[in-house]
PDB file of C-alpha atoms in Angstrom:
ATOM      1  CA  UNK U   1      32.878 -29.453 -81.154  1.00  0.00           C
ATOM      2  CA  UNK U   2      33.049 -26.400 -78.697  1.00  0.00           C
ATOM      3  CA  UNK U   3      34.555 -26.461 -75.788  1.00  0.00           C
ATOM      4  CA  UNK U   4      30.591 -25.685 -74.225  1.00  0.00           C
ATOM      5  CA  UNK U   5      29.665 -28.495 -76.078  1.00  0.00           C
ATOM      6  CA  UNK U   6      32.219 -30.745 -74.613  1.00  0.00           C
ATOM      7  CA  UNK U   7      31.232 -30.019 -70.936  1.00  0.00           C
ATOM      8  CA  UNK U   8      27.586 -30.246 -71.731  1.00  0.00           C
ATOM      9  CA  UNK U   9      28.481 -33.812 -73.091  1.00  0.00           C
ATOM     10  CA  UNK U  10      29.952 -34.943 -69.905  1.00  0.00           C
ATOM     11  CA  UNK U  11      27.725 -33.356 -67.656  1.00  0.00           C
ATOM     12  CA  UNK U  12      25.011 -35.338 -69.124  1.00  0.00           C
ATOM     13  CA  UNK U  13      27.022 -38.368 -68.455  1.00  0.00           C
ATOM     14  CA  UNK U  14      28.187 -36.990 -64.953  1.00  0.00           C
ATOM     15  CA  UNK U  15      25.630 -34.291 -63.550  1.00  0.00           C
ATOM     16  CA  UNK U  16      26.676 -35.087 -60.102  1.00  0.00           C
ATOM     17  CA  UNK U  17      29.622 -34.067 -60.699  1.00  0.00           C
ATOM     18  CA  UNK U  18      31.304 -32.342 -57.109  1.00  0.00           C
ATOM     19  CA  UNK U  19      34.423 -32.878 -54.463  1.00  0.00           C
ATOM     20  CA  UNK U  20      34.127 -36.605 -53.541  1.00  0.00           C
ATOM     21  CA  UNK U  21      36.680 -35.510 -50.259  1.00  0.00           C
ATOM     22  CA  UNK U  22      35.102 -35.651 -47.240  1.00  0.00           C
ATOM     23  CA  UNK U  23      35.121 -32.097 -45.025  1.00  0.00           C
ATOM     24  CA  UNK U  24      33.775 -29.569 -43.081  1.00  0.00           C
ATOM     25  CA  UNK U  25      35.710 -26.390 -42.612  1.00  0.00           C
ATOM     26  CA  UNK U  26      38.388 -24.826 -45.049  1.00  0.00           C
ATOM     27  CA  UNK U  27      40.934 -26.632 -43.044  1.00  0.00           C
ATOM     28  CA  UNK U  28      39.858 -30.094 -43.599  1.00  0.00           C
ATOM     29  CA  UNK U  29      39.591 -29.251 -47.206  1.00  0.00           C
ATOM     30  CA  UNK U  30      43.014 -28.018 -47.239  1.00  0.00           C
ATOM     31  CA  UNK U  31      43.981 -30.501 -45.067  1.00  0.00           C
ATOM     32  CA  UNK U  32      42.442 -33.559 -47.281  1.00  0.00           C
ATOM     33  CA  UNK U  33      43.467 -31.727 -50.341  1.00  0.00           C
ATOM     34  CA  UNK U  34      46.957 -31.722 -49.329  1.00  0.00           C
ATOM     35  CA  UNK U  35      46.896 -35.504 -48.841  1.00  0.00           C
ATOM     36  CA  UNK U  36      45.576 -36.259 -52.052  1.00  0.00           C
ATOM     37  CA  UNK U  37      48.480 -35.691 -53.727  1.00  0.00           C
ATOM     38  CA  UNK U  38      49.232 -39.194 -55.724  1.00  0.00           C
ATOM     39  CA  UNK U  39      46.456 -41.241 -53.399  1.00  0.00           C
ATOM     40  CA  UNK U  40      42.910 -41.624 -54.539  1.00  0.00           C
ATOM     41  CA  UNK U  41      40.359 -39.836 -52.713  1.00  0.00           C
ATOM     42  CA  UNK U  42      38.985 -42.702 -50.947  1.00  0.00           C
ATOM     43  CA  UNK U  43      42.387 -43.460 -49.459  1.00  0.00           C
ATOM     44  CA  UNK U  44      41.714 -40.201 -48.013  1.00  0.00           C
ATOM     45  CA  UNK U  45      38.600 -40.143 -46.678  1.00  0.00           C
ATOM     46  CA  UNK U  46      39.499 -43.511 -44.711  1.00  0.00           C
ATOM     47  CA  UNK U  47      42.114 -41.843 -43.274  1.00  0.00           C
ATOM     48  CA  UNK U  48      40.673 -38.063 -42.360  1.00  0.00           C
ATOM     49  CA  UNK U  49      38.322 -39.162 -39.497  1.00  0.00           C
ATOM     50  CA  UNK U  50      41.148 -40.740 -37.649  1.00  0.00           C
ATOM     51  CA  UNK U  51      43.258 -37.503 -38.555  1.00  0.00           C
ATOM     52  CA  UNK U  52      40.306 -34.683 -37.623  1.00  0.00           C
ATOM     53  CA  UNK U  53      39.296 -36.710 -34.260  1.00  0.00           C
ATOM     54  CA  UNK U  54      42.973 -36.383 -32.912  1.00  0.00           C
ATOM     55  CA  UNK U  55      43.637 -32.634 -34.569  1.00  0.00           C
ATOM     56  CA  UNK U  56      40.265 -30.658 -34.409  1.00  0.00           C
ATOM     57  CA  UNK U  57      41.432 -27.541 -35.694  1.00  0.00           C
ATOM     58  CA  UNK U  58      44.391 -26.092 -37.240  1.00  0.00           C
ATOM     59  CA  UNK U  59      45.835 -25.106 -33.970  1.00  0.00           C
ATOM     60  CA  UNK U  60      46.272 -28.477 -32.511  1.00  0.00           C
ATOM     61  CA  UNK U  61      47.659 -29.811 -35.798  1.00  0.00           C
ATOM     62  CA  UNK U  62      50.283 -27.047 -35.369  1.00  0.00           C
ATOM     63  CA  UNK U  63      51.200 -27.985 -31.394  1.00  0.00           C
ATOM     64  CA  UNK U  64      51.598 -32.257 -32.875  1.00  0.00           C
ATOM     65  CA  UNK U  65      54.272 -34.103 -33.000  1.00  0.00           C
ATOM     66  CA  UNK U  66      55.344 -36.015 -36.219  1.00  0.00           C
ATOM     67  CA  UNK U  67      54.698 -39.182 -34.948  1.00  0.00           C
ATOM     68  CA  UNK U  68      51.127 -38.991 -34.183  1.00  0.00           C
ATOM     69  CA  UNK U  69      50.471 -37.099 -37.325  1.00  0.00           C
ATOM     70  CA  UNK U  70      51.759 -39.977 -39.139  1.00  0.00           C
ATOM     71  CA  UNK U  71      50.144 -42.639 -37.399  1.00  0.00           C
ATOM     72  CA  UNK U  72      47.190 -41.566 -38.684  1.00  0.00           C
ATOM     73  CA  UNK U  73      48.311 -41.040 -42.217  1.00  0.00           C
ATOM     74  CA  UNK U  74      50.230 -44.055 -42.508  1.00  0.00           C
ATOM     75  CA  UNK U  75      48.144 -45.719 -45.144  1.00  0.00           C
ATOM     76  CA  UNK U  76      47.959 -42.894 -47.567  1.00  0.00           C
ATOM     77  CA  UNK U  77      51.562 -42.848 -50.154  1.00  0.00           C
ATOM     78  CA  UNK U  78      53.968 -39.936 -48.693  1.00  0.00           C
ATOM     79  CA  UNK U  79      52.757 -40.171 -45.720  1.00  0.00           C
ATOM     80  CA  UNK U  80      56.047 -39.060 -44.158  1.00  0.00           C
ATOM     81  CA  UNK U  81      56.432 -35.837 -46.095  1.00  0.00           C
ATOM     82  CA  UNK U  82      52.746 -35.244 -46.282  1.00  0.00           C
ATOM     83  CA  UNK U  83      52.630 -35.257 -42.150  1.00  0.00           C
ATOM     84  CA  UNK U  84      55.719 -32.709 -42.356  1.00  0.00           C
ATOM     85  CA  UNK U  85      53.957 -30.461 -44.432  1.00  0.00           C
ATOM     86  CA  UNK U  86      50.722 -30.556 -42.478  1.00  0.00           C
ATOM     87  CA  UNK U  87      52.210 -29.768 -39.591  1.00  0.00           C
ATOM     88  CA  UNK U  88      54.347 -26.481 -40.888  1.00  0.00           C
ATOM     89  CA  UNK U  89      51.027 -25.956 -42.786  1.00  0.00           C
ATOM     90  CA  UNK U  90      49.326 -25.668 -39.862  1.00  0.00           C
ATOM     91  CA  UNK U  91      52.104 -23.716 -37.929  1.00  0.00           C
ATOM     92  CA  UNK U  92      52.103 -20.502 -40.878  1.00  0.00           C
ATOM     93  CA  UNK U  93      48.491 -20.353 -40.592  1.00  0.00           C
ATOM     94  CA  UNK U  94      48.365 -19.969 -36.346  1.00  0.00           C
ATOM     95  CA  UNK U  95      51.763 -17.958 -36.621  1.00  0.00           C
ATOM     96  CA  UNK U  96      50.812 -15.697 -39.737  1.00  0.00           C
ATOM     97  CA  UNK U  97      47.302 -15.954 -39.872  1.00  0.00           C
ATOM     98  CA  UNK U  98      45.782 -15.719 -36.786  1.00  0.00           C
ATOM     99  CA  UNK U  99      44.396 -19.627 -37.199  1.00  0.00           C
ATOM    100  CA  UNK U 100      42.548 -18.582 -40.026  1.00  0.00           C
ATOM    101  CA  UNK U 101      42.880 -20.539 -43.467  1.00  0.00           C
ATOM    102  CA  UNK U 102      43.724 -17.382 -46.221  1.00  0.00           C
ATOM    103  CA  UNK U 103      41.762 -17.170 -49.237  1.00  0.00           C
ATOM    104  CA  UNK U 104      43.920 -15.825 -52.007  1.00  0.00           C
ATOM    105  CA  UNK U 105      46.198 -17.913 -53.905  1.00  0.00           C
ATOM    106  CA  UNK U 106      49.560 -16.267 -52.866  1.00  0.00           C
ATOM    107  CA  UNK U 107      48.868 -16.899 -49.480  1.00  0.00           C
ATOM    108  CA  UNK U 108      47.691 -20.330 -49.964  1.00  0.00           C
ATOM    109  CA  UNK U 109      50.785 -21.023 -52.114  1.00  0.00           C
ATOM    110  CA  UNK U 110      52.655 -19.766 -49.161  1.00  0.00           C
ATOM    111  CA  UNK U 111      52.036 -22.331 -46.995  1.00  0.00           C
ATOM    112  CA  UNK U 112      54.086 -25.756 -47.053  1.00  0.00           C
ATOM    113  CA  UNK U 113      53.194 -28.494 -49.170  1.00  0.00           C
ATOM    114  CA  UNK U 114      50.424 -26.352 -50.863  1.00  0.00           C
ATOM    115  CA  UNK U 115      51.160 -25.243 -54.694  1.00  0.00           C
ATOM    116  CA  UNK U 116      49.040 -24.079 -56.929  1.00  0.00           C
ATOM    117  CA  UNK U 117      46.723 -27.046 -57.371  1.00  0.00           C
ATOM    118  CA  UNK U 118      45.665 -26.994 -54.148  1.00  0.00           C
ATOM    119  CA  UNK U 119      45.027 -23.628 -53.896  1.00  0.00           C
ATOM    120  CA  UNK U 120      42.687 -23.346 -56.435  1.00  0.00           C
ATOM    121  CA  UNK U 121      40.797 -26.547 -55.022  1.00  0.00           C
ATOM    122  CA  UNK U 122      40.673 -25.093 -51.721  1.00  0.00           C
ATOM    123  CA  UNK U 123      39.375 -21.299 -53.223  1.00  0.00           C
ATOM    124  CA  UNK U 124      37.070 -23.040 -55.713  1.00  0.00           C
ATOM    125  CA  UNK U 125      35.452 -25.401 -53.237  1.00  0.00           C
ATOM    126  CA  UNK U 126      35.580 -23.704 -50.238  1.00  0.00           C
ATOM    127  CA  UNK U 127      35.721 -19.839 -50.939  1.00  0.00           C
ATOM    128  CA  UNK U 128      33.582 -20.188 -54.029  1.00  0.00           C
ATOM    129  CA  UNK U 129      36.487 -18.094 -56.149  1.00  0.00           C
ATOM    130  CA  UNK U 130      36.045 -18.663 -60.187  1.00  0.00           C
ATOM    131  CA  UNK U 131      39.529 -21.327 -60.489  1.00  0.00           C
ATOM    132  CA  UNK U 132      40.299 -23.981 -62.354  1.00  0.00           C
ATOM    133  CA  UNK U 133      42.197 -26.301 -60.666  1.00  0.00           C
ATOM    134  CA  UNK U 134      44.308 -28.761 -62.634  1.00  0.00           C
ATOM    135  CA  UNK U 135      44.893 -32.507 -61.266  1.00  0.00           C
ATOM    136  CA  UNK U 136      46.554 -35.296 -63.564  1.00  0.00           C
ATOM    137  CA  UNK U 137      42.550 -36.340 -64.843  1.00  0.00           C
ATOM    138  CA  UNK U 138      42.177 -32.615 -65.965  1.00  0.00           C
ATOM    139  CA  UNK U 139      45.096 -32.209 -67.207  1.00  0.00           C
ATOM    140  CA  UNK U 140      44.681 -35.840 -69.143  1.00  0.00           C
ATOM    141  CA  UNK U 141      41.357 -35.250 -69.896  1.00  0.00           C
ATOM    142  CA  UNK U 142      41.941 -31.557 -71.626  1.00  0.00           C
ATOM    143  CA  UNK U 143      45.130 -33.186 -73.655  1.00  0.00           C
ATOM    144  CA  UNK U 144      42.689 -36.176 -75.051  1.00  0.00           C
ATOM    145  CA  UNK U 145      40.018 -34.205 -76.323  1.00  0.00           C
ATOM    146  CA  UNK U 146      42.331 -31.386 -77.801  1.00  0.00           C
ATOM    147  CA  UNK U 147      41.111 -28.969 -76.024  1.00  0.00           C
ATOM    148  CA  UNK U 148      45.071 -28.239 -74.896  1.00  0.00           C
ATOM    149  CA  UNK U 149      48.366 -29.137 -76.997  1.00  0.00           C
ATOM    150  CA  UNK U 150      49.931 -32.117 -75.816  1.00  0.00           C
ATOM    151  CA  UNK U 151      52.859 -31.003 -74.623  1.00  0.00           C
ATOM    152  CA  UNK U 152      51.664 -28.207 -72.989  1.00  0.00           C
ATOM    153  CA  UNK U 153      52.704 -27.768 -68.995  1.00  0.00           C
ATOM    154  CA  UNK U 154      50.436 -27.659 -65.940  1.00  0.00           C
ATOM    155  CA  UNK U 155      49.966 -23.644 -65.684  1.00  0.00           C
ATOM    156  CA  UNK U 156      50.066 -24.066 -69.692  1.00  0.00           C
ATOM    157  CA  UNK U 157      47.146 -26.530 -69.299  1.00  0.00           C
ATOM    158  CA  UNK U 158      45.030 -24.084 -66.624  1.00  0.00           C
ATOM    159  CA  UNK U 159      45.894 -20.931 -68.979  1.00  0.00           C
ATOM    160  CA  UNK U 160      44.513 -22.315 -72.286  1.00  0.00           C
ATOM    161  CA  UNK U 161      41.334 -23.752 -70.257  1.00  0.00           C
ATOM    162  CA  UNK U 162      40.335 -20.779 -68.421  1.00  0.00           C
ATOM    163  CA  UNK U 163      40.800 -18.662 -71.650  1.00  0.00           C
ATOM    164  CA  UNK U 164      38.373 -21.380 -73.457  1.00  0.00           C
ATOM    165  CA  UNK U 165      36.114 -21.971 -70.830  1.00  0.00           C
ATOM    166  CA  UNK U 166      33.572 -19.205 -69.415  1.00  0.00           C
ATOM    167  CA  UNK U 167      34.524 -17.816 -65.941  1.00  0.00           C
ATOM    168  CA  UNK U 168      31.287 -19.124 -64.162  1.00  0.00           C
ATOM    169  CA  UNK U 169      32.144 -22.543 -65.589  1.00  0.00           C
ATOM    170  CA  UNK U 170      35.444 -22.812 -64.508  1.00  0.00           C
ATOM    171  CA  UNK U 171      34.544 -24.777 -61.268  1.00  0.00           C
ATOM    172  CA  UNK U 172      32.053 -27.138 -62.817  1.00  0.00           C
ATOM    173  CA  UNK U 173      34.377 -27.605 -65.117  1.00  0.00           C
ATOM    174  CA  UNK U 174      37.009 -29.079 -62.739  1.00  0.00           C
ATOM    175  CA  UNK U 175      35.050 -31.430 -61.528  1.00  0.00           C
ATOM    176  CA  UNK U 176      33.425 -32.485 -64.710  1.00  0.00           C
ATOM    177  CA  UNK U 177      36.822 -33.068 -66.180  1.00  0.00           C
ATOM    178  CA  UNK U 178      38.082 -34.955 -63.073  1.00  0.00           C
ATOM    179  CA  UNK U 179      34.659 -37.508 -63.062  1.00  0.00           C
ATOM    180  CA  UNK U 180      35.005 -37.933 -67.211  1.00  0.00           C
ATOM    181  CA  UNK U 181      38.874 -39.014 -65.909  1.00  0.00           C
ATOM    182  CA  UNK U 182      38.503 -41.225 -62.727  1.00  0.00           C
ATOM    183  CA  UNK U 183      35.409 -43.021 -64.431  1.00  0.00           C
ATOM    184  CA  UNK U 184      35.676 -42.967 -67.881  1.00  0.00           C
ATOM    185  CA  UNK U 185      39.054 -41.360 -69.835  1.00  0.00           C
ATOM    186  CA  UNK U 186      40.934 -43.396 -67.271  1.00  0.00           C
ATOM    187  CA  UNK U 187      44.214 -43.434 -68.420  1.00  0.00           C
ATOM    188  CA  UNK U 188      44.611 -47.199 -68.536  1.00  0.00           C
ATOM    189  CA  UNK U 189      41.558 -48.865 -70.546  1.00  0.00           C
ATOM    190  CA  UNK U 190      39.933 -45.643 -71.318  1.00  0.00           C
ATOM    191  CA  UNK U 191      36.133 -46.589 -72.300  1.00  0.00           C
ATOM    192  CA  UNK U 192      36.590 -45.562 -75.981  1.00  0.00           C
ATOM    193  CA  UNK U 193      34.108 -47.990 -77.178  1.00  0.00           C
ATOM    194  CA  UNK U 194      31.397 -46.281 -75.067  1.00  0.00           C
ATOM    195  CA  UNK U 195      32.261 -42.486 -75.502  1.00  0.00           C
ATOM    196  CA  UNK U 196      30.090 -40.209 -76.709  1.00  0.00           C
ATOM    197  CA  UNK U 197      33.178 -37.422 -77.343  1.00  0.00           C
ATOM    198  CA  UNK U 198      35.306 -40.134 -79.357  1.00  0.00           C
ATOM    199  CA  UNK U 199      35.392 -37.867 -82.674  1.00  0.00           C
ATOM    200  CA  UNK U 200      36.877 -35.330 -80.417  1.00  0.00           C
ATOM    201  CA  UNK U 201      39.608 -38.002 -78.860  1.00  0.00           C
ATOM    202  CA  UNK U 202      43.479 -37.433 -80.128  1.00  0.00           C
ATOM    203  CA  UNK U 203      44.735 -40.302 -77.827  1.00  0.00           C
ATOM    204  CA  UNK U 204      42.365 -42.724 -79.905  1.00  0.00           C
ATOM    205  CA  UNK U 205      43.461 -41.318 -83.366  1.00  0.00           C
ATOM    206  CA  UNK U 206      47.057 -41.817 -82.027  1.00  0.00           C
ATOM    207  CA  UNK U 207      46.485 -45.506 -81.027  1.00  0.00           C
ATOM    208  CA  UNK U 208      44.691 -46.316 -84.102  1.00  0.00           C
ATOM    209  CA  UNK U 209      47.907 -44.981 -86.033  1.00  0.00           C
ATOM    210  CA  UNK U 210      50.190 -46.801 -84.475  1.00  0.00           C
TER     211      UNK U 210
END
């Protein structure tokens, strides 16, 4: 099956498929990106109103102190190192960029607590810019149906994928892949018995050989 194929597949089965975080501006995106990191996206959209009352914009998240940023991140895993980040996040982007969240990836990656990932969320969603983020469903997701070698790395991963996917795809494509993940190819109890892409599936051929 083609890679086309594969994403026509899911979108049938997900044709809804968009960010489920909650924003507004490129800096809540950023900002709610950022926290997502090993929390599910509902964590963070219970915490973000709290977070977005008290720090508006990105220059009053830059003048806070730590520990009102995490009181209201405390829920969300990392909290502590998340709220650093934000804050020196926030403090590049008044200091070197005039308050303004950049759009290119090497300024993005610049910023604390904001690799690659991110970035390409934050220029995909926000900026509209043709990326292909990769999260641990995408990356799962891509591995399972062969579309990427096993042991191949994150920027391995994004490489192969943008080379087999069409440009204009590549942000459907991310959020296809990270729907098929969180609802279906979970990676505990996967719903094999119900998947229309099982002929494609090299996790199922592995557990049926061993």
């Amino acid at each position: 099956m083609k890679t086309d194929e594969i994403l026509d597949q899911i979108e049938q089965m997900f044709p809804d498929a968009k960010c489920e975080l909650v924003h507004h501006s490129a800096y809540e995106l950023l900002v709610a990106v950022m926290l997502s990191a090993q929390t599910t996206d509902i964590s963070v959209n219970k915490a973000t109103p709290q977070l977005f009352e008290r720090f508006p914009t990105v220059e009053s998240l830059a003048n806070a102190s730590l520990n009102e940023v995490e009181g209201c991140i405390r829920q969300i895993g990392l909290y502590r190192n998340k709220a650093k980040n934000l804050i020196a996040m926030a403090q590049k982007v008044v200091n070197d960029y005039q308050g303004v969240i950049p759009n290119t990836m090497e300024e993005l990656t610049s910023l604390a607590g904001v690799g690659r990932k991110t970035a390409n969320v934050v220029l995909s969603e926000w900026f509209h810019v043709p990326s292909l983020a990769v999260d641990t469903h995408v990356e799962r997701v891509s591995k399972r149906l062969g579309l990427v070698k096993m042991n191949a790395s994150v920027l391995e991963t994004e490489q192969v994928l943008k080379r087999k996917i069409k440009k204009d795809r590549w942000i459907s494509a991310h959020h296809l892949f990270i729907f098929f993940g969180r609802y279906h190819c979970k990676a505990i109890h996967p719903a094999c018995e119900d998947c229309p892409l099982l002929s494609q599936c090299k996790y199922q051929k592995h557990i049926m050989k061993s």
